[in-house]
Tab-separated table of C-alpha atoms in Angstrom:
chain	number	residue	atom	x	y	z
A	253	MET	CA	-24.315	12.808	6.681
A	254	ARG	CA	-22.657	13.761	9.933
A	255	SER	CA	-23.281	17.309	11.037
A	256	VAL	CA	-20.099	18.669	12.599
A	257	SER	CA	-20.602	20.326	15.950
A	258	PRO	CA	-18.801	23.463	17.007
A	259	ALA	CA	-15.148	22.894	17.815
A	260	ALA	CA	-15.776	23.228	21.540
A	261	THR	CA	-18.284	20.813	23.037
A	262	GLN	CA	-19.424	21.234	26.644
A	263	LEU	CA	-20.359	18.152	28.645
A	264	SER	CA	-21.834	17.981	32.112
A	265	ALA	CA	-19.128	17.428	34.712
A	266	PRO	CA	-18.517	17.945	38.431
A	267	MET	CA	-17.963	21.573	39.354
A	268	GLU	CA	-14.318	22.592	39.501
A	269	SER	CA	-12.794	25.527	41.342
A	270	PRO	CA	-12.046	28.584	39.159
A	271	ALA	CA	-8.336	27.808	39.409
A	272	VAL	CA	-8.723	24.559	37.475
A	273	ALA	CA	-11.805	25.435	35.432
A	274	ASP	CA	-9.787	25.580	32.191
A	275	GLU	CA	-7.060	23.137	33.122
A	276	VAL	CA	-6.262	20.745	30.294
A	277	ALA	CA	-6.573	17.090	31.306
A	278	PHE	CA	-5.270	15.828	27.970
A	279	GLY	CA	-4.126	17.592	24.851
A	280	CYS	CA	-2.680	16.768	21.445
A	281	ASP	CA	-2.496	18.390	18.019
A	282	ALA	CA	-6.072	17.342	17.191
A	283	PHE	CA	-8.058	18.005	20.380
A	284	ARG	CA	-7.990	19.083	24.018
A	285	ILE	CA	-10.015	17.680	26.891
A	286	TYR	CA	-10.520	19.903	29.953
A	287	ARG	CA	-11.158	18.853	33.520
A	288	THR	CA	-14.527	20.591	33.332
A	289	GLY	CA	-15.636	18.094	30.683
A	290	LYS	CA	-15.273	20.502	27.769
A	291	MET	CA	-13.530	19.363	24.590
A	292	ASP	CA	-12.000	21.470	21.829
A	293	ARG	CA	-11.564	19.978	18.362
A	294	LEU	CA	-8.582	21.894	17.040
A	295	CYS	CA	-8.676	20.991	13.359
A	296	LEU	CA	-12.011	20.100	11.798
A	297	PRO	CA	-11.315	18.174	8.585
A	298	ALA	CA	-12.444	19.428	5.213
A	299	ARG	CA	-14.824	17.328	3.144
A	300	ALA	CA	-13.178	15.537	0.225
A	301	PRO	CA	-15.345	15.598	-2.913
A	302	THR	CA	-16.914	12.424	-4.293
A	303	GLY	CA	-16.779	11.251	-7.902
A	304	LEU	CA	-14.008	9.837	-10.061
A	305	ASP	CA	-10.494	10.036	-8.647
A	306	PRO	CA	-8.163	10.198	-11.675
A	307	ALA	CA	-5.150	9.138	-9.578
A	308	THR	CA	-6.661	5.767	-8.604
A	309	GLY	CA	-9.508	5.259	-11.056
A	310	VAL	CA	-11.844	4.822	-8.078
A	311	THR	CA	-15.315	6.364	-8.097
A	312	SER	CA	-16.905	7.350	-4.766
A	313	LYS	CA	-20.322	8.397	-3.541
A	314	ASP	CA	-22.030	9.089	-0.215
A	315	VAL	CA	-25.012	7.054	0.955
A	316	VAL	CA	-27.324	7.466	3.959
A	317	LEU	CA	-27.694	4.126	5.731
A	318	ASP	CA	-30.207	5.171	8.381
A	319	PRO	CA	-32.143	8.437	8.038
A	320	GLY	CA	-33.286	8.102	11.638
A	321	THR	CA	-29.799	8.334	13.121
A	322	GLY	CA	-28.037	10.050	10.239
A	323	LEU	CA	-25.637	7.116	9.846
A	324	SER	CA	-23.940	7.303	6.455
A	325	ALA	CA	-21.027	5.866	4.526
A	326	ARG	CA	-18.770	6.724	1.612
A	327	LEU	CA	-18.589	3.949	-0.990
A	328	PHE	CA	-15.550	3.374	-3.214
A	329	LEU	CA	-15.837	1.428	-6.489
A	330	PRO	CA	-12.562	0.638	-8.282
A	331	ALA	CA	-12.232	0.667	-12.048
A	332	ARG	CA	-12.009	-2.629	-13.936
A	333	PRO	CA	-8.885	-3.206	-16.059
A	334	ALA	CA	-9.728	-2.272	-19.663
A	335	ALA	CA	-7.306	-4.918	-20.919
A	336	ASP	CA	-9.300	-7.709	-19.274
A	337	PRO	CA	-13.000	-7.310	-20.141
A	338	SER	CA	-13.715	-10.776	-18.742
A	339	ASN	CA	-13.373	-9.259	-15.271
A	340	ASN	CA	-16.211	-6.799	-15.858
A	341	ASN	CA	-18.805	-9.220	-14.547
A	342	LYS	CA	-16.686	-10.531	-11.676
A	343	LYS	CA	-17.991	-9.355	-8.336
A	344	LEU	CA	-15.662	-7.678	-5.867
A	345	PRO	CA	-14.945	-8.456	-2.225
A	346	VAL	CA	-16.715	-5.994	0.099
A	347	LEU	CA	-14.591	-4.248	2.722
A	348	VAL	CA	-16.262	-2.287	5.528
A	349	PHE	CA	-13.814	0.292	6.910
A	350	PHE	CA	-13.899	2.209	10.221
A	351	HIS	CA	-11.713	5.295	10.557
A	352	GLY	CA	-9.668	6.158	13.628
A	353	GLY	CA	-9.580	9.200	15.886
A	354	CYS	CA	-10.145	8.094	19.502
A	355	PHE	CA	-13.924	7.957	18.816
A	356	LEU	CA	-13.752	11.781	19.047
A	357	ILE	CA	-12.449	13.156	15.754
A	358	GLU	CA	-11.936	12.451	12.042
A	359	SER	CA	-14.348	11.403	9.362
A	360	ALA	CA	-14.849	8.928	6.546
A	361	VAL	CA	-15.095	11.903	4.189
A	362	SER	CA	-11.950	13.747	5.326
A	363	PRO	CA	-9.158	14.058	2.740
A	364	LEU	CA	-6.963	11.800	4.892
A	365	TYR	CA	-9.343	8.844	4.986
A	366	HIS	CA	-10.816	9.419	1.541
A	367	ALA	CA	-7.332	9.124	0.052
A	368	TYR	CA	-6.417	6.041	2.070
A	369	VAL	CA	-9.606	4.077	1.413
A	370	ALA	CA	-9.587	5.007	-2.283
A	371	SER	CA	-6.015	3.740	-2.545
A	372	LEU	CA	-6.948	0.551	-0.694
A	373	ALA	CA	-9.956	-0.060	-2.964
A	374	ALA	CA	-7.781	0.396	-6.045
A	375	ALA	CA	-4.897	-1.743	-4.825
A	376	ALA	CA	-7.001	-4.607	-3.428
A	377	GLY	CA	-9.818	-4.496	-5.954
A	378	VAL	CA	-12.494	-4.230	-3.269
A	379	LEU	CA	-15.755	-2.342	-3.026
A	380	ALA	CA	-15.127	-0.331	0.132
A	381	VAL	CA	-17.755	0.998	2.528
A	382	SER	CA	-16.143	3.645	4.749
A	383	VAL	CA	-18.466	4.242	7.688
A	384	GLU	CA	-19.296	7.727	8.980
A	385	TYR	CA	-20.137	6.593	12.516
A	386	ARG	CA	-21.267	9.112	15.111
A	387	LEU	CA	-18.595	10.611	17.343
A	388	ALA	CA	-18.278	11.143	21.083
A	389	PRO	CA	-18.767	13.170	23.197
A	390	GLU	CA	-21.979	14.190	21.418
A	391	HIS	CA	-22.716	10.489	20.934
A	392	PRO	CA	-20.786	8.589	23.625
A	393	VAL	CA	-19.456	5.095	23.026
A	394	PRO	CA	-21.112	2.573	22.504
A	395	THR	CA	-22.854	4.606	19.757
A	396	ALA	CA	-19.900	4.004	17.421
A	397	TYR	CA	-20.207	0.238	17.966
A	398	GLU	CA	-23.939	0.361	17.261
A	399	ASP	CA	-23.342	2.297	14.046
A	400	ALA	CA	-20.616	-0.132	12.999
A	401	TRP	CA	-22.907	-3.108	13.553
A	402	ALA	CA	-25.683	-1.461	11.547
A	403	ALA	CA	-23.235	-0.677	8.734
A	404	LEU	CA	-21.987	-4.266	8.608
A	405	ARG	CA	-25.518	-5.607	8.251
A	406	TRP	CA	-26.391	-2.938	5.681
A	407	ALA	CA	-23.372	-3.858	3.552
A	408	ALA	CA	-23.969	-7.608	3.876
A	409	GLU	CA	-27.571	-7.163	2.772
A	410	ALA	CA	-26.444	-5.186	-0.319
A	411	ARG	CA	-28.872	-2.333	0.292
A	412	ASP	CA	-27.191	-0.146	-2.329
A	413	VAL	CA	-27.143	-0.657	-6.094
A	414	TRP	CA	-23.325	-0.702	-6.198
A	415	LEU	CA	-23.238	-3.473	-3.616
A	416	ALA	CA	-26.009	-5.395	-5.374
A	417	GLU	CA	-24.388	-5.162	-8.801
A	418	HIS	CA	-20.679	-5.274	-7.979
A	419	GLY	CA	-20.226	-6.645	-4.460
A	420	ASP	CA	-19.606	-10.261	-3.487
A	421	GLY	CA	-21.385	-10.608	-0.145
A	422	ALA	CA	-19.740	-14.004	0.385
A	423	ARG	CA	-16.352	-12.253	0.598
A	424	LEU	CA	-16.845	-9.736	3.377
A	425	PHE	CA	-13.955	-8.028	5.179
A	426	LEU	CA	-13.711	-5.619	8.114
A	427	ALA	CA	-10.859	-3.142	8.496
A	428	GLY	CA	-10.042	-0.141	10.642
A	429	ASP	CA	-7.213	1.850	12.162
A	430	ARG	CA	-6.778	3.130	15.721
A	431	ALA	CA	-10.291	3.392	17.218
A	432	GLY	CA	-11.501	1.781	13.999
A	433	GLY	CA	-9.376	-1.275	14.743
A	434	ASN	CA	-10.945	-1.400	18.189
A	435	ILE	CA	-14.357	-1.241	16.500
A	436	VAL	CA	-13.434	-4.207	14.284
A	437	HIS	CA	-12.647	-6.300	17.364
A	438	ASN	CA	-15.887	-5.352	19.102
A	439	VAL	CA	-17.981	-6.092	16.009
A	440	LEU	CA	-16.404	-9.563	15.894
A	441	VAL	CA	-17.236	-10.052	19.580
A	442	ARG	CA	-20.857	-9.071	19.007
A	443	ALA	CA	-21.035	-11.430	16.034
A	444	SER	CA	-20.132	-14.274	18.393
A	445	PHE	CA	-23.469	-14.043	20.211
A	446	GLN	CA	-25.828	-12.436	17.668
A	447	PRO	CA	-26.778	-13.547	14.157
A	448	ALA	CA	-24.288	-11.978	11.783
A	449	PRO	CA	-22.984	-12.330	8.238
A	450	ARG	CA	-19.851	-14.400	7.730
A	451	VAL	CA	-16.708	-12.266	7.852
A	452	GLU	CA	-13.871	-13.759	5.832
A	453	GLY	CA	-11.159	-11.500	7.180
A	454	ALA	CA	-10.483	-8.752	9.721
A	455	ILE	CA	-7.681	-6.192	9.340
A	456	LEU	CA	-6.691	-4.279	12.481
A	457	LEU	CA	-4.319	-1.420	11.607
A	458	HIS	CA	-2.567	-0.069	14.701
A	459	PRO	CA	-5.696	-0.775	16.793
A	460	TRP	CA	-6.342	1.093	20.043
A	461	PHE	CA	-6.506	-1.122	23.108
A	462	GLY	CA	-5.650	-0.353	26.721
A	463	GLY	CA	-5.713	-1.473	30.309
A	464	SER	CA	-5.064	-0.293	33.858
A	465	THR	CA	-1.923	-2.437	34.185
A	466	VAL	CA	0.815	-1.816	31.642
A	467	VAL	CA	2.056	-4.653	29.470
A	468	GLU	CA	5.681	-5.263	28.556
A	469	GLY	CA	7.034	-2.401	26.473
A	470	GLU	CA	4.113	-0.046	27.165
A	471	ASN	CA	4.737	3.500	28.400
A	472	GLU	CA	2.918	3.998	31.702
A	473	GLU	CA	2.186	7.705	31.204
A	474	THR	CA	0.822	7.169	27.688
A	475	ALA	CA	-1.300	4.268	28.892
A	476	ARG	CA	-2.752	6.436	31.661
A	477	ASP	CA	-3.487	9.323	29.285
A	478	MET	CA	-5.174	7.086	26.738
A	479	GLY	CA	-7.201	5.484	29.509
A	480	MET	CA	-8.496	8.928	30.422
A	481	VAL	CA	-9.393	9.629	26.774
A	482	TRP	CA	-11.281	6.328	26.642
A	483	GLU	CA	-13.297	7.190	29.754
A	484	PHE	CA	-14.126	10.576	28.242
A	485	ALA	CA	-15.376	8.926	25.037
A	486	CYS	CA	-17.165	6.173	26.986
A	487	PRO	CA	-18.454	7.625	30.285
A	488	GLY	CA	-20.185	4.328	31.068
A	489	ALA	CA	-16.977	2.299	30.870
A	490	VAL	CA	-16.986	-0.461	33.485
A	491	GLY	CA	-13.588	-0.640	35.134
A	492	GLY	CA	-12.199	2.312	33.187
A	493	ALA	CA	-9.499	1.148	30.792
A	494	ASP	CA	-10.233	-2.436	31.836
A	495	ASP	CA	-13.678	-2.294	30.272
A	496	PRO	CA	-13.592	-5.369	27.975
A	497	ARG	CA	-14.326	-3.165	24.977
A	498	MET	CA	-10.990	-1.414	25.535
A	499	ASN	CA	-9.068	-4.283	27.150
A	500	PRO	CA	-9.952	-7.570	25.409
A	501	MET	CA	-7.631	-9.423	27.811
A	502	ALA	CA	-9.240	-8.086	31.001
A	503	PRO	CA	-10.707	-10.572	33.497
A	504	GLY	CA	-14.253	-11.350	32.467
A	505	ALA	CA	-13.790	-10.175	28.875
A	506	PRO	CA	-15.464	-12.298	26.187
A	507	GLY	CA	-13.261	-15.187	25.130
A	508	LEU	CA	-11.085	-14.427	22.116
A	509	GLU	CA	-11.700	-17.962	20.886
A	510	ASN	CA	-15.197	-16.841	19.887
A	511	LEU	CA	-14.185	-14.035	17.520
A	512	ARG	CA	-16.295	-14.473	14.389
A	513	CYS	CA	-14.014	-14.260	11.368
A	514	ASP	CA	-12.001	-16.779	9.384
A	515	ARG	CA	-8.722	-14.871	9.177
A	516	MET	CA	-7.144	-11.909	10.940
A	517	LEU	CA	-4.295	-9.490	10.260
A	518	VAL	CA	-2.973	-7.349	13.132
A	519	CYS	CA	-0.543	-4.532	12.254
A	520	ALA	CA	1.570	-2.086	14.257
A	521	GLY	CA	4.589	0.162	13.874
A	522	GLU	CA	7.801	-0.681	15.709
A	523	LYS	CA	7.834	2.770	17.361
A	524	ASP	CA	4.053	3.039	17.711
A	525	TRP	CA	2.874	3.922	21.224
A	526	ALA	CA	0.149	1.279	20.753
A	527	ALA	CA	2.520	-1.470	19.570
A	528	ALA	CA	2.942	-3.185	22.952
A	529	ARG	CA	-0.830	-3.568	23.411
A	530	ASP	CA	-1.283	-4.633	19.801
A	531	ARG	CA	1.446	-7.249	20.172
A	532	ALA	CA	-0.195	-8.549	23.356
A	533	TYR	CA	-3.556	-8.725	21.566
A	534	TYR	CA	-2.053	-10.677	18.678
A	535	ALA	CA	-0.372	-13.077	21.112
A	536	ALA	CA	-3.613	-13.588	23.043
A	537	VAL	CA	-5.605	-14.347	19.890
A	538	SER	CA	-2.951	-16.636	18.410
A	539	THR	CA	-2.651	-18.681	21.619
A	540	SER	CA	-6.391	-18.902	22.228
A	541	ALA	CA	-8.676	-21.644	20.992
A	542	TRP	CA	-9.969	-19.271	18.302
A	543	ARG	CA	-11.541	-21.319	15.550
A	544	GLY	CA	-9.993	-19.068	12.930
A	545	SER	CA	-6.554	-20.460	13.759
A	546	MET	CA	-7.722	-23.793	12.411
A	547	CYS	CA	-8.877	-22.269	9.114
A	548	ARG	CA	-6.683	-21.126	6.262
A	549	GLY	CA	-4.470	-18.231	7.281
A	550	GLY	CA	-5.291	-17.958	10.975
A	551	VAL	CA	-3.985	-14.743	12.546
A	552	ALA	CA	-0.947	-12.894	11.171
A	553	TRP	CA	1.214	-10.118	12.611
A	554	VAL	CA	2.895	-7.291	10.662
A	555	GLU	CA	5.248	-4.842	12.374
A	556	SER	CA	6.624	-1.969	10.295
A	557	GLU	CA	10.257	-1.382	11.190
A	558	GLY	CA	11.114	2.075	12.512
A	559	GLU	CA	7.598	3.451	12.052
A	560	GLY	CA	5.222	5.210	14.427
A	561	HIS	CA	1.472	5.323	14.928
A	562	VAL	CA	-0.553	5.204	11.654
A	563	PHE	CA	2.486	6.312	9.637
A	564	PHE	CA	0.796	4.923	6.511
A	565	LEU	CA	-1.786	7.717	6.658
A	566	GLN	CA	0.781	10.489	6.982
A	567	LYS	CA	3.403	9.011	4.621
A	568	PRO	CA	1.455	6.895	2.125
A	569	GLY	CA	4.233	7.065	-0.457
A	570	CYS	CA	7.048	5.766	1.764
A	571	ALA	CA	8.495	2.298	1.262
A	572	ASN	CA	7.081	0.888	4.492
A	573	ALA	CA	3.587	2.201	3.705
A	574	LYS	CA	3.722	0.568	0.288
A	575	GLU	CA	4.954	-2.654	1.884
A	576	LEU	CA	2.089	-2.572	4.392
A	577	MET	CA	-0.433	-1.948	1.610
A	578	ASP	CA	0.990	-4.918	-0.296
A	579	ARG	CA	0.571	-7.073	2.810
A	580	VAL	CA	-3.041	-5.975	3.258
A	581	VAL	CA	-3.775	-6.694	-0.421
A	582	ALA	CA	-2.171	-10.140	-0.139
A	583	PHE	CA	-4.263	-10.857	2.940
A	584	ILE	CA	-7.473	-9.991	1.106
A	585	ASP	CA	-6.354	-12.155	-1.811
A	586	GLY	CA	-5.919	-15.048	0.624
A	587	HIS	CA	-2.124	-15.209	0.598
C-alpha cells in the first residue's frame, strides 16, 4: 500500500533569493507548490475501511500488485441480486479505475474515491480495480503511467481470485477522472504500440489535458497555472504543457486514430475549467481516422449542464450526478 509522505515534500530546485524562498507558485485548497520546489499537501485523506458496504452491497479489499514497487489496488465486488440466482455464475465486466488529483494528491482508498467507485461498481455491475498508483513529486510522472500499465495487465491476467472467479476478462474497461482521465488516454496510446489486452471501452471523466496555446473557451491564466502544475509533476516534460502526454493534439503527438479501445465516452461539466480542452479532445478523436469510430458506439460526448469540475464527486446525490452515472452505466452496457 502507498506510504504517505509528510505533508511538505522538498525537491531539488534552483536557489532562490531569501525574498522569494517561500513564495507560492501555485496554490489551491488541496496543495501548494513553492518556487523553491517544495510542495505542501494541505489535506491528507483518511483511509476508508474495506469490507461490506451496506449502502451499496459492494464488498471491497486491498491487494498488492507488485511488492517491489508497492503498487496496490482496491477491488470492489458488487452483490448479485438475490431475486435472480441465475446471475450468480455470470461473470462481470472488469473496470480499471484511476483516481484524479493532478498526479500529486488523492488516493484509491480515500473516502471520496472509495465511495465513488463502490457506487459505480454497484450501479454498473462491474468488478472494479481502483489503482493506488504512486504520486509525484516523490515519484515523478511517468511513474503513474507505468503503474497504470502494470495494473491493466495485472487485471487482464486475472491475478486475483476475485478476478479469476467473477471477472470477465473479455469485457475490460478503463475509467478515470482528472489526472486519471489523462492516464486512460496515455494507456490507450501505449497499447497502440505494445502488446496489450483488448479494451472494450474507455471512460474519461473531466480529463486533464493542456497546451501552451489556449483553445476556444479556455481561460489563459488557468491554462498557464495548470501547465506549471504539470511541469512540477513531470519535470522531464518535453515542451512543457505541449508534451504529448499532456497535449494529445500537439505537433508530433501520437495519432489519435491509433487509440486502442472499441468505444469511448468523454465527459465534462459545462462550467468546468477543463471543459474547453476536453471538448477539443473529443472533437479531435471523433474527426480522426480512429478505428473505434467504425465499431459500435464510437466516441460519445456528455456535458453536464451548469456543473463544474468533478461535481459528481462532491455532489453524488444531485440530479446531474445521477444522470451522469446513468450515462456511464449505459455506456458499459453497450447502449
